[in-house]
mmCIF file of C-alpha atoms in Angstrom:
data_model
loop_
_atom_site.group_PDB
_atom_site.id
_atom_site.type_symbol
_atom_site.label_atom_id
_atom_site.label_comp_id
_atom_site.label_asym_id
_atom_site.label_seq_id
_atom_site.Cartn_x
_atom_site.Cartn_y
_atom_site.Cartn_z
ATOM 1 C CA MET A 1 0.000 0.000 0.000
ATOM 2 C CA SER A 2 2.725 2.489 0.958
ATOM 3 C CA GLY A 3 4.690 1.625 -2.206
ATOM 4 C CA SER A 4 1.611 2.301 -4.358
ATOM 5 C CA LEU A 5 1.066 5.631 -2.612
ATOM 6 C CA ARG A 6 4.692 6.629 -3.217
ATOM 7 C CA ARG A 7 4.426 5.689 -6.887
ATOM 8 C CA GLY A 8 1.168 7.646 -7.199
ATOM 9 C CA ARG A 9 2.657 10.767 -5.657
ATOM 10 C CA GLY A 10 5.800 10.406 -7.777
ATOM 11 C CA ASP A 11 3.790 10.029 -10.995
ATOM 12 C CA GLY A 12 1.694 13.067 -10.130
ATOM 13 C CA LEU A 13 4.794 15.172 -9.568
ATOM 14 C CA ARG A 14 6.350 13.985 -12.840
ATOM 15 C CA ASP A 15 3.116 14.753 -14.704
ATOM 16 C CA ALA A 16 3.073 18.272 -13.315
ATOM 17 C CA VAL A 17 6.716 18.821 -14.274
ATOM 18 C CA ALA A 18 6.142 17.441 -17.785
ATOM 19 C CA VAL A 19 3.127 19.706 -18.460
ATOM 20 C CA ALA A 20 4.869 22.760 -16.985
ATOM 21 C CA ALA A 21 8.022 22.156 -19.026
ATOM 22 C CA ALA A 22 6.027 21.699 -22.230
ATOM 23 C CA LEU A 23 4.067 24.904 -21.590
ATOM 24 C CA ALA A 24 7.271 26.831 -20.838
ATOM 25 C CA ALA A 25 9.044 25.557 -23.940
ATOM 26 C CA GLY A 26 6.043 26.349 -26.140
ATOM 27 C CA ALA A 27 5.734 29.852 -24.671
ATOM 28 C CA VAL A 28 9.399 30.592 -25.380
ATOM 29 C CA LEU A 29 9.095 29.401 -28.978
ATOM 30 C CA VAL A 30 5.891 31.412 -29.494
ATOM 31 C CA SER A 31 7.549 34.573 -28.217
ATOM 32 C CA VAL A 32 10.543 34.306 -30.576
ATOM 33 C CA GLY A 33 8.848 32.619 -33.531
ATOM 34 C CA ASP A 34 6.596 33.633 -36.346
ATOM 35 C CA ALA A 35 3.216 33.223 -34.615
ATOM 36 C CA THR A 36 3.351 36.685 -33.052
ATOM 37 C CA GLY A 37 5.369 38.354 -35.778
ATOM 38 C CA PRO A 38 4.575 41.719 -37.362
ATOM 39 C CA VAL A 39 2.737 40.017 -40.234
ATOM 40 C CA PRO A 40 0.216 37.486 -38.905
ATOM 41 C CA GLY A 41 0.132 34.081 -40.552
ATOM 42 C CA ARG A 42 -2.897 32.245 -41.833
ATOM 43 C CA VAL A 43 -3.330 30.591 -38.393
ATOM 44 C CA PRO A 44 -4.170 33.201 -35.713
ATOM 45 C CA TRP A 45 -1.788 33.140 -32.773
ATOM 46 C CA GLN A 46 -4.722 32.645 -30.405
ATOM 47 C CA VAL A 47 -5.559 29.381 -32.185
ATOM 48 C CA ASP A 48 -1.860 28.444 -32.126
ATOM 49 C CA VAL A 49 -1.634 28.944 -28.364
ATOM 50 C CA ALA A 50 -4.928 27.251 -27.543
ATOM 51 C CA THR A 51 -4.013 24.220 -29.631
ATOM 52 C CA GLY A 52 -0.577 24.020 -28.005
ATOM 53 C CA VAL A 53 -1.945 24.306 -24.459
ATOM 54 C CA ALA A 54 -4.388 21.460 -25.118
ATOM 55 C CA ALA A 55 -1.533 19.346 -26.523
ATOM 56 C CA CYS A 56 0.579 20.043 -23.411
ATOM 57 C CA PHE A 57 -2.155 18.793 -21.097
ATOM 58 C CA ALA A 58 -2.551 15.716 -23.302
ATOM 59 C CA LEU A 59 0.858 14.635 -21.960
ATOM 60 C CA LEU A 60 -0.985 13.351 -18.884
ATOM 61 C CA VAL A 61 -1.853 10.176 -20.861
ATOM 62 C CA ARG A 62 1.678 9.597 -22.192
ATOM 63 C CA ARG A 63 2.280 6.496 -20.009
ATOM 64 C CA ARG A 64 -0.927 4.730 -20.943
ATOM 65 C CA TRP A 65 -1.144 5.633 -24.636
ATOM 66 C CA PRO A 66 2.283 6.874 -25.823
ATOM 67 C CA MET A 67 1.709 5.896 -29.466
ATOM 68 C CA ALA A 68 -1.764 7.427 -29.696
ATOM 69 C CA LEU A 69 -0.497 10.625 -28.070
ATOM 70 C CA SER A 70 2.307 10.931 -30.620
ATOM 71 C CA VAL A 71 -0.093 10.338 -33.518
ATOM 72 C CA LEU A 72 -2.280 13.125 -32.116
ATOM 73 C CA VAL A 73 0.278 15.837 -31.294
ATOM 74 C CA VAL A 74 3.099 15.425 -33.864
ATOM 75 C CA PRO A 75 0.980 16.699 -36.814
ATOM 76 C CA LEU A 76 0.179 19.807 -34.759
ATOM 77 C CA GLY A 77 3.714 21.011 -35.499
ATOM 78 C CA ALA A 78 2.384 22.210 -38.859
ATOM 79 C CA ILE A 79 -0.018 24.739 -37.331
ATOM 80 C CA SER A 80 1.106 25.443 -33.758
ATOM 81 C CA VAL A 81 4.412 26.666 -32.340
ATOM 82 C CA MET A 82 3.008 26.325 -28.833
ATOM 83 C CA ALA A 83 2.554 22.570 -29.410
ATOM 84 C CA ASN A 84 6.296 22.005 -29.877
ATOM 85 C CA GLY A 85 6.818 21.403 -26.176
ATOM 86 C CA ALA A 86 4.122 18.712 -26.133
ATOM 87 C CA ILE A 87 5.561 17.133 -29.285
ATOM 88 C CA LEU A 88 9.018 16.891 -27.731
ATOM 89 C CA GLY A 89 7.500 15.319 -24.595
ATOM 90 C CA ALA A 90 5.622 12.756 -26.696
ATOM 91 C CA VAL A 91 8.747 11.814 -28.676
ATOM 92 C CA PHE A 92 10.701 11.518 -25.417
ATOM 93 C CA GLY A 93 8.036 9.123 -24.086
ATOM 94 C CA LEU A 94 8.270 6.990 -27.242
ATOM 95 C CA ALA A 95 12.070 6.722 -26.938
ATOM 96 C CA LEU A 96 11.606 5.718 -23.294
ATOM 97 C CA ARG A 97 8.893 3.089 -23.816
ATOM 98 C CA ARG A 98 9.105 1.906 -27.442
ATOM 99 C CA ARG A 99 11.752 0.796 -29.917
ATOM 100 C CA PHE A 100 14.229 3.358 -31.227
ATOM 101 C CA ALA A 101 12.920 3.013 -34.782
ATOM 102 C CA VAL A 102 9.444 4.097 -33.680
ATOM 103 C CA ALA A 103 10.747 7.204 -31.903
ATOM 104 C CA ALA A 104 13.029 8.049 -34.832
ATOM 105 C CA GLY A 105 10.106 7.743 -37.258
ATOM 106 C CA PHE A 106 7.961 10.201 -35.321
ATOM 107 C CA ALA A 107 10.951 12.561 -34.969
ATOM 108 C CA ALA A 108 11.343 12.544 -38.755
ATOM 109 C CA GLY A 109 7.611 13.150 -39.126
ATOM 110 C CA TYR A 110 7.918 16.133 -36.796
ATOM 111 C CA LEU A 111 10.678 17.641 -38.968
ATOM 112 C CA ALA A 112 8.522 17.040 -42.057
ATOM 113 C CA THR A 113 5.930 19.465 -40.655
ATOM 114 C CA VAL A 114 8.366 22.409 -40.949
ATOM 115 C CA PRO A 115 7.651 23.152 -44.659
ATOM 116 C CA LEU A 116 3.903 22.953 -44.007
ATOM 117 C CA TYR A 117 4.207 25.387 -41.123
ATOM 118 C CA LEU A 118 6.221 27.870 -43.236
ATOM 119 C CA LEU A 119 3.640 27.712 -46.032
ATOM 120 C CA LEU A 120 1.062 29.009 -43.547
ATOM 121 C CA GLN A 121 3.216 32.067 -42.742
ATOM 122 C CA ARG A 122 2.946 35.095 -45.027
ATOM 123 C CA GLU A 123 6.253 36.689 -44.112
ATOM 124 C CA PRO A 124 8.284 34.396 -41.767
ATOM 125 C CA ARG A 125 10.326 36.321 -39.224
ATOM 126 C CA LEU A 126 13.203 33.782 -39.385
ATOM 127 C CA PRO A 127 14.795 32.019 -42.374
ATOM 128 C CA LEU A 128 13.881 28.435 -43.244
ATOM 129 C CA TRP A 129 17.145 26.838 -42.118
ATOM 130 C CA THR A 130 16.786 28.373 -38.642
ATOM 131 C CA ASP A 131 13.491 26.624 -38.035
ATOM 132 C CA VAL A 132 14.828 23.292 -39.333
ATOM 133 C CA VAL A 133 17.985 23.473 -37.197
ATOM 134 C CA VAL A 134 16.160 24.474 -34.001
ATOM 135 C CA ARG A 135 13.550 21.756 -34.338
ATOM 136 C CA GLY A 136 16.180 19.194 -35.357
ATOM 137 C CA VAL A 137 18.343 19.925 -32.324
ATOM 138 C CA LEU A 138 15.373 19.838 -29.966
ATOM 139 C CA VAL A 139 13.893 16.572 -31.255
ATOM 140 C CA THR A 140 17.315 14.891 -31.362
ATOM 141 C CA ALA A 141 17.872 15.881 -27.733
ATOM 142 C CA ALA A 142 14.437 14.512 -26.795
ATOM 143 C CA VAL A 143 15.144 11.131 -28.450
ATOM 144 C CA GLY A 144 18.622 10.916 -26.937
ATOM 145 C CA TRP A 145 17.384 11.790 -23.480
ATOM 146 C CA GLY A 146 14.642 9.177 -23.750
ATOM 147 C CA LEU A 147 17.145 6.480 -24.759
ATOM 148 C CA TYR A 148 19.432 7.437 -21.875
ATOM 149 C CA ALA A 149 16.533 7.307 -19.389
ATOM 150 C CA ARG A 150 15.484 3.875 -20.710
ATOM 151 C CA GLU A 151 19.005 2.454 -20.328
ATOM 152 C CA ARG A 152 19.264 3.929 -16.852
ATOM 153 C CA GLN A 153 15.985 2.330 -15.809
ATOM 154 C CA ALA A 154 17.130 -1.008 -17.233
ATOM 155 C CA LEU A 155 20.407 -0.742 -15.311
ATOM 156 C CA ILE A 156 18.580 0.050 -12.062
ATOM 157 C CA ARG A 157 16.282 -2.942 -12.579
ATOM 158 C CA HIS A 158 19.256 -5.179 -13.328
ATOM 159 C CA LEU A 159 21.128 -4.047 -10.225
ATOM 160 C CA GLY A 160 18.012 -4.557 -8.123
ATOM 161 C CA GLU A 161 17.578 -8.077 -9.494
ATOM 162 C CA ARG A 162 21.236 -8.862 -8.818
ATOM 163 C CA ALA A 163 20.936 -7.591 -5.252
ATOM 164 C CA ALA A 164 17.796 -9.651 -4.683
ATOM 165 C CA ARG A 165 19.444 -12.729 -6.216
ATOM 166 C CA ALA A 166 22.584 -12.275 -4.113
ATOM 167 C CA GLU A 167 20.475 -11.946 -0.971
ATOM 168 C CA ALA A 168 18.529 -15.081 -1.880
ATOM 169 C CA GLU A 169 21.762 -16.997 -2.573
ATOM 170 C CA GLN A 170 23.220 -15.851 0.747
ATOM 171 C CA THR A 171 20.088 -17.046 2.531
ATOM 172 C CA THR A 172 20.394 -20.391 0.743
ATOM 173 C CA ARG A 173 24.063 -20.730 1.704
ATOM 174 C CA VAL A 174 23.291 -19.967 5.352
ATOM 175 C CA ALA A 175 20.467 -22.506 5.359
ATOM 176 C CA GLN A 176 22.707 -25.115 3.721
ATOM 177 C CA ALA A 177 25.446 -24.486 6.288
ATOM 178 C CA ARG A 178 22.923 -24.989 9.069
ATOM 179 C CA ARG A 179 21.717 -28.246 7.514
ATOM 180 C CA ASP A 180 25.291 -29.481 7.104
ATOM 181 C CA GLU A 181 26.083 -28.670 10.725
ATOM 182 C CA ARG A 182 22.948 -30.477 11.873
ATOM 183 C CA ASP A 183 23.938 -33.502 9.801
ATOM 184 C CA ARG A 184 27.401 -33.498 11.342
ATOM 185 C CA ILE A 185 26.001 -33.260 14.867
ATOM 186 C CA ALA A 186 23.553 -36.060 14.114
ATOM 187 C CA ARG A 187 26.327 -38.305 12.826
ATOM 188 C CA GLU A 188 28.508 -37.595 15.841
ATOM 189 C CA MET A 189 25.654 -38.343 18.239
ATOM 190 C CA HIS A 190 24.896 -41.583 16.445
ATOM 191 C CA ASP A 191 28.564 -42.645 16.433
ATOM 192 C CA VAL A 192 29.186 -41.831 20.073
ATOM 193 C CA LEU A 193 25.948 -42.910 21.733
ATOM 194 C CA ALA A 194 23.800 -45.184 19.595
ATOM 195 C CA HIS A 195 26.194 -48.137 19.511
ATOM 196 C CA ARG A 196 26.979 -47.925 23.217
ATOM 197 C CA LEU A 197 23.320 -47.713 24.207
ATOM 198 C CA SER A 198 22.535 -50.710 22.020
ATOM 199 C CA MET A 199 25.323 -52.720 23.660
ATOM 200 C CA ILE A 200 24.127 -51.731 27.160
ATOM 201 C CA SER A 201 20.603 -52.822 26.281
ATOM 202 C CA LEU A 202 21.883 -56.093 24.787
ATOM 203 C CA HIS A 203 24.055 -57.013 27.802
ATOM 204 C CA ALA A 204 21.347 -56.010 30.264
ATOM 205 C CA GLY A 205 18.870 -58.209 28.386
ATOM 206 C CA ALA A 206 21.292 -61.132 28.498
ATOM 207 C CA MET A 207 21.797 -60.617 32.248
ATOM 208 C CA GLU A 208 18.052 -60.375 32.769
ATOM 209 C CA LEU A 209 17.521 -63.741 31.077
ATOM 210 C CA HIS A 210 20.452 -65.483 32.742
ATOM 211 C CA PRO A 211 19.118 -68.270 35.016
ATOM 212 C CA ASP A 212 21.834 -67.926 37.669
ATOM 213 C CA VAL A 213 21.232 -64.303 38.725
ATOM 214 C CA GLY A 214 19.185 -63.364 41.729
ATOM 215 C CA ALA A 215 15.884 -61.553 41.727
ATOM 216 C CA ASP A 216 17.464 -58.200 42.603
ATOM 217 C CA VAL A 217 19.991 -58.447 39.804
ATOM 218 C CA HIS A 218 17.271 -59.651 37.450
ATOM 219 C CA GLU A 219 15.130 -56.621 38.292
ATOM 220 C CA ALA A 220 18.062 -54.192 38.036
ATOM 221 C CA ALA A 221 19.008 -55.629 34.637
ATOM 222 C CA GLY A 222 15.440 -55.131 33.459
ATOM 223 C CA VAL A 223 15.498 -51.496 34.570
ATOM 224 C CA ILE A 224 18.852 -50.942 32.829
ATOM 225 C CA ARG A 225 17.624 -52.578 29.631
ATOM 226 C CA ALA A 226 14.396 -50.531 29.607
ATOM 227 C CA GLY A 227 16.276 -47.303 30.354
ATOM 228 C CA ALA A 228 18.819 -47.964 27.598
ATOM 229 C CA HIS A 229 16.023 -48.740 25.164
ATOM 230 C CA GLU A 230 14.186 -45.522 26.041
ATOM 231 C CA ALA A 231 17.396 -43.494 25.766
ATOM 232 C CA LEU A 232 18.070 -45.014 22.345
ATOM 233 C CA GLU A 233 14.588 -44.105 21.154
ATOM 234 C CA GLU A 234 15.016 -40.532 22.429
ATOM 235 C CA LEU A 235 18.388 -40.320 20.714
ATOM 236 C CA ARG A 236 16.849 -41.405 17.419
ATOM 237 C CA ALA A 237 14.140 -38.748 17.825
ATOM 238 C CA VAL A 238 16.754 -36.055 18.432
ATOM 239 C CA ILE A 239 18.755 -37.198 15.415
ATOM 240 C CA GLY A 240 15.587 -37.099 13.342
ATOM 241 C CA VAL A 241 15.052 -33.460 14.333
ATOM 242 C CA LEU A 242 18.653 -32.520 13.588
ATOM 243 C CA ARG A 243 18.774 -34.175 10.193
ATOM 244 C CA HIS A 244 17.202 -32.321 7.301
ATOM 245 C CA ASP A 245 16.626 -35.628 5.517
ATOM 246 C CA THR A 246 14.511 -37.494 8.038
ATOM 247 C CA GLY A 247 14.253 -40.866 6.355
ATOM 248 C CA ASP A 248 13.506 -44.207 7.925
ATOM 249 C CA GLU A 249 17.016 -45.555 7.360
ATOM 250 C CA PRO A 250 19.359 -45.200 10.369
ATOM 251 C CA GLU A 251 22.457 -43.078 9.970
ATOM 252 C CA PRO A 252 25.400 -45.346 9.110
ATOM 253 C CA PRO A 253 28.256 -45.345 11.640
ATOM 254 C CA GLN A 254 31.280 -43.217 10.809
ATOM 255 C CA PRO A 255 34.406 -45.110 9.715
ATOM 256 C CA GLY A 256 37.129 -45.774 12.219
ATOM 257 C CA LEU A 257 40.646 -47.143 12.265
ATOM 258 C CA GLU A 258 39.566 -50.394 10.601
ATOM 259 C CA ALA A 259 38.809 -48.419 7.403
ATOM 260 C CA VAL A 260 42.314 -46.932 7.047
ATOM 261 C CA GLY A 261 43.296 -49.807 4.755
ATOM 262 C CA GLU A 262 40.622 -48.721 2.274
ATOM 263 C CA LEU A 263 42.090 -45.197 2.276
ATOM 264 C CA VAL A 264 45.506 -46.637 1.478
ATOM 265 C CA ARG A 265 44.088 -48.697 -1.393
ATOM 266 C CA ASP A 266 42.322 -45.632 -2.780
ATOM 267 C CA ALA A 267 45.563 -43.631 -2.696
ATOM 268 C CA ARG A 268 47.381 -46.417 -4.516
ATOM 269 C CA ARG A 269 44.664 -46.563 -7.163
ATOM 270 C CA CYS A 270 45.175 -42.815 -7.699
ATOM 271 C CA GLY A 271 48.875 -43.384 -8.516
ATOM 272 C CA ASN A 272 50.625 -42.805 -5.183
ATOM 273 C CA VAL A 273 52.991 -45.460 -3.875
ATOM 274 C CA VAL A 274 51.976 -45.846 -0.236
ATOM 275 C CA ARG A 275 54.099 -47.741 2.263
ATOM 276 C CA PHE A 276 51.866 -48.610 5.219
ATOM 277 C CA ASP A 277 53.605 -49.653 8.428
ATOM 278 C CA ASP A 278 50.787 -50.804 10.730
ATOM 279 C CA GLY A 279 52.446 -51.201 14.117
ATOM 280 C CA LEU A 280 49.117 -51.966 15.763
ATOM 281 C CA ALA A 281 48.575 -55.068 13.647
ATOM 282 C CA ASP A 282 52.201 -56.191 13.852
ATOM 283 C CA ALA A 283 52.254 -55.962 17.671
ATOM 284 C CA GLN A 284 48.842 -57.597 18.051
ATOM 285 C CA VAL A 285 47.584 -54.454 19.807
ATOM 286 C CA PRO A 286 43.792 -54.067 19.925
ATOM 287 C CA SER A 287 42.435 -51.157 17.904
ATOM 288 C CA PRO A 288 41.713 -48.045 19.945
ATOM 289 C CA PRO A 289 37.959 -47.772 20.478
ATOM 290 C CA GLY A 290 35.524 -44.890 20.118
ATOM 291 C CA ALA A 291 36.614 -41.381 19.258
ATOM 292 C CA THR A 292 40.317 -42.232 18.835
ATOM 293 C CA GLY A 293 39.615 -44.485 15.862
ATOM 294 C CA ARG A 294 37.344 -41.960 14.182
ATOM 295 C CA ILE A 295 39.812 -39.096 14.585
ATOM 296 C CA ALA A 296 42.655 -41.302 13.360
ATOM 297 C CA TYR A 297 40.658 -42.157 10.255
ATOM 298 C CA ARG A 298 40.073 -38.454 9.549
ATOM 299 C CA VAL A 299 43.782 -37.700 10.024
ATOM 300 C CA VAL A 300 44.829 -40.313 7.482
ATOM 301 C CA GLN A 301 42.063 -39.279 5.087
ATOM 302 C CA GLU A 302 43.083 -35.596 5.142
ATOM 303 C CA ALA A 303 46.799 -36.407 4.829
ATOM 304 C CA LEU A 304 46.380 -38.728 1.818
ATOM 305 C CA THR A 305 43.971 -36.278 0.185
ATOM 306 C CA ASN A 306 46.563 -33.494 0.479
ATOM 307 C CA VAL A 307 49.207 -35.753 -1.041
ATOM 308 C CA ARG A 308 46.977 -36.526 -4.017
ATOM 309 C CA LYS A 309 46.240 -32.812 -4.496
ATOM 310 C CA HIS A 310 49.709 -31.338 -4.035
ATOM 311 C CA ALA A 311 52.118 -34.203 -4.836
ATOM 312 C CA PRO A 312 50.326 -36.690 -7.106
ATOM 313 C CA GLY A 313 52.319 -39.814 -7.876
ATOM 314 C CA SER A 314 54.875 -39.247 -5.104
ATOM 315 C CA PRO A 315 55.766 -42.026 -2.648
ATOM 316 C CA VAL A 316 54.080 -41.805 0.754
ATOM 317 C CA ARG A 317 54.943 -43.438 4.034
ATOM 318 C CA LEU A 318 52.201 -44.026 6.596
ATOM 319 C CA VAL A 319 53.108 -45.221 10.081
ATOM 320 C CA MET A 320 50.697 -46.118 12.877
ATOM 321 C CA ASP A 321 51.715 -47.450 16.234
ATOM 322 C CA GLY A 322 50.866 -47.145 19.902
ATOM 323 C CA ALA A 323 49.442 -48.936 22.904
ATOM 324 C CA PRO A 324 46.678 -48.367 25.473
ATOM 325 C CA GLY A 325 49.107 -46.828 27.969
ATOM 326 C CA GLU A 326 51.032 -44.742 25.440
ATOM 327 C CA GLY A 327 48.429 -43.406 23.049
ATOM 328 C CA LEU A 328 48.229 -43.597 19.275
ATOM 329 C CA ARG A 329 50.826 -42.120 16.901
ATOM 330 C CA ILE A 330 50.197 -41.461 13.218
ATOM 331 C CA GLU A 331 52.913 -40.215 10.871
ATOM 332 C CA VAL A 332 52.481 -39.412 7.165
ATOM 333 C CA SER A 333 55.389 -38.140 5.076
ATOM 334 C CA ASN A 334 56.129 -37.526 1.402
ATOM 335 C CA PRO A 335 58.669 -35.594 -0.715
ATOM 336 C CA ALA A 336 58.221 -31.840 -0.299
ATOM 337 C CA SER A 337 58.823 -30.874 -3.937
ATOM 338 C CA VAL A 338 55.671 -29.833 -5.795
ATOM 339 C CA GLY A 339 55.571 -29.837 -9.581
ATOM 340 C CA ALA A 340 54.553 -26.776 -11.512
ATOM 341 C CA ALA A 341 51.559 -28.598 -12.880
ATOM 342 C CA THR A 342 50.137 -29.092 -9.430
ATOM 343 C CA ARG A 343 50.503 -25.571 -8.062
ATOM 344 C CA SER A 344 47.160 -24.517 -9.487
ATOM 345 C CA VAL A 345 45.194 -27.240 -7.672
ATOM 346 C CA PRO A 346 42.384 -25.424 -5.834
ATOM 347 C CA GLY A 347 41.861 -25.835 -2.119
ATOM 348 C CA SER A 348 40.608 -23.870 0.841
ATOM 349 C CA GLY A 349 43.819 -24.336 2.841
ATOM 350 C CA LEU A 350 41.760 -24.943 5.973
ATOM 351 C CA GLY A 351 41.754 -28.748 6.041
ATOM 352 C CA LEU A 352 44.780 -29.136 8.310
ATOM 353 C CA VAL A 353 43.658 -26.188 10.443
ATOM 354 C CA GLY A 354 40.325 -27.848 11.147
ATOM 355 C CA LEU A 355 42.037 -31.196 11.684
ATOM 356 C CA ALA A 356 44.414 -29.647 14.229
ATOM 357 C CA GLU A 357 41.467 -28.189 16.140
ATOM 358 C CA ARG A 358 39.744 -31.575 16.199
ATOM 359 C CA VAL A 359 42.904 -33.306 17.439
ATOM 360 C CA GLU A 360 43.442 -30.709 20.165
ATOM 361 C CA LEU A 361 39.841 -31.011 21.337
ATOM 362 C CA ALA A 362 40.434 -34.739 21.780
ATOM 363 C CA GLY A 363 43.499 -34.013 23.931
ATOM 364 C CA GLY A 364 46.041 -34.809 21.209
ATOM 365 C CA ARG A 365 48.734 -32.919 19.349
ATOM 366 C CA LEU A 366 49.408 -32.288 15.641
ATOM 367 C CA VAL A 367 52.816 -31.331 14.267
ATOM 368 C CA ARG A 368 53.538 -30.578 10.630
ATOM 369 C CA GLY A 369 56.505 -29.207 8.746
ATOM 370 C CA THR A 370 59.241 -29.824 6.205
ATOM 371 C CA ALA A 371 62.587 -31.398 7.082
ATOM 372 C CA ALA A 372 65.250 -33.096 4.978
ATOM 373 C CA GLY A 373 63.265 -32.525 1.804
ATOM 374 C CA ARG A 374 60.116 -34.253 3.077
ATOM 375 C CA PHE A 375 56.803 -32.939 4.327
ATOM 376 C CA ARG A 376 55.876 -34.657 7.569
ATOM 377 C CA LEU A 377 52.607 -34.751 9.488
ATOM 378 C CA GLU A 378 52.616 -36.361 12.934
ATOM 379 C CA VAL A 379 49.584 -36.744 15.200
ATOM 380 C CA ARG A 380 49.503 -38.137 18.707
ATOM 381 C CA LEU A 381 46.179 -39.082 20.231
ATOM 382 C CA PRO A 382 45.230 -40.351 23.676
ATOM 383 C CA TRP A 383 43.793 -43.873 23.845
ATOM 384 C CA LEU A 384 40.244 -42.628 24.310
ATOM 385 C CA MET A 385 37.483 -45.003 25.299
#
């Protein structure tokens, strides 16, 4: 409503300015032209002025009927000097709202009325070329101004559309970032809690059904099993709220240390020669459970991805070792030289920064750097349960 009111007031002001300008221009031309000369023409000046004033007020319909207005007022140039202001306004409106050829055609028609006008004057005050030049300059300026105003309006509309599109895209990016963060939180909750709650419920159920336990233990096991089951259902409900894709399929568990071998095979398939020294398997050490395995998997994944991006085809050495009392150590190294063909590989440069934050939050430490011609990444993680 307020926008419509502003447009209405603005249109009214522009209409008033257009009529006033046309009247002023016509009055100036009447005062210096032949209509009020010493020898009156065949058209009385009173008729000239009255016709021109009516044409000026006809500009009020220029937005709705620009073509009809031009057809009406352009021929008046043959009999009325006062109508010149209205004619210029009509031609300006055509250049603003119609094709250039249409405006140019009416401008040429306006110039064609000059000989007819001079034939109606008995003794013209000014020579013929003066009238042609003045009208030609004025109508050319009107067409040019109309074209400029049209291009300016188109540019303003284009900039407004770009601003609206950029705002919409920013809103979409923010919404997507929120969905991604919710997905990540949902996955982490599932990884950390869902499996453990299921195991608690399973063991409590087995204890509840064991024939050798007493009644108190049997009852306590039943309470534990029911509580774990309820907690698991509540966890699934929370995950369903967090996830933007709330399907019936459960979220798959995130890979852990047991999936590092697949990362090594992928790197080899991409052309890197990977030497994998798995001290955990060689020493018959059990794999670290829970968060340690997941973080270790992400460390190896990020390291091998960086090698493929920045040093494709180079040999890589991956070492993993550790023990429950010592923690887990992961070391990835490769030659530091980077070929010219690989310098343009795009990347955010934030992968290792985010990885370092994740390692530190888990109580570990990440060290990276170049020594002896090799890039080396070493991560130490506590043996988290």
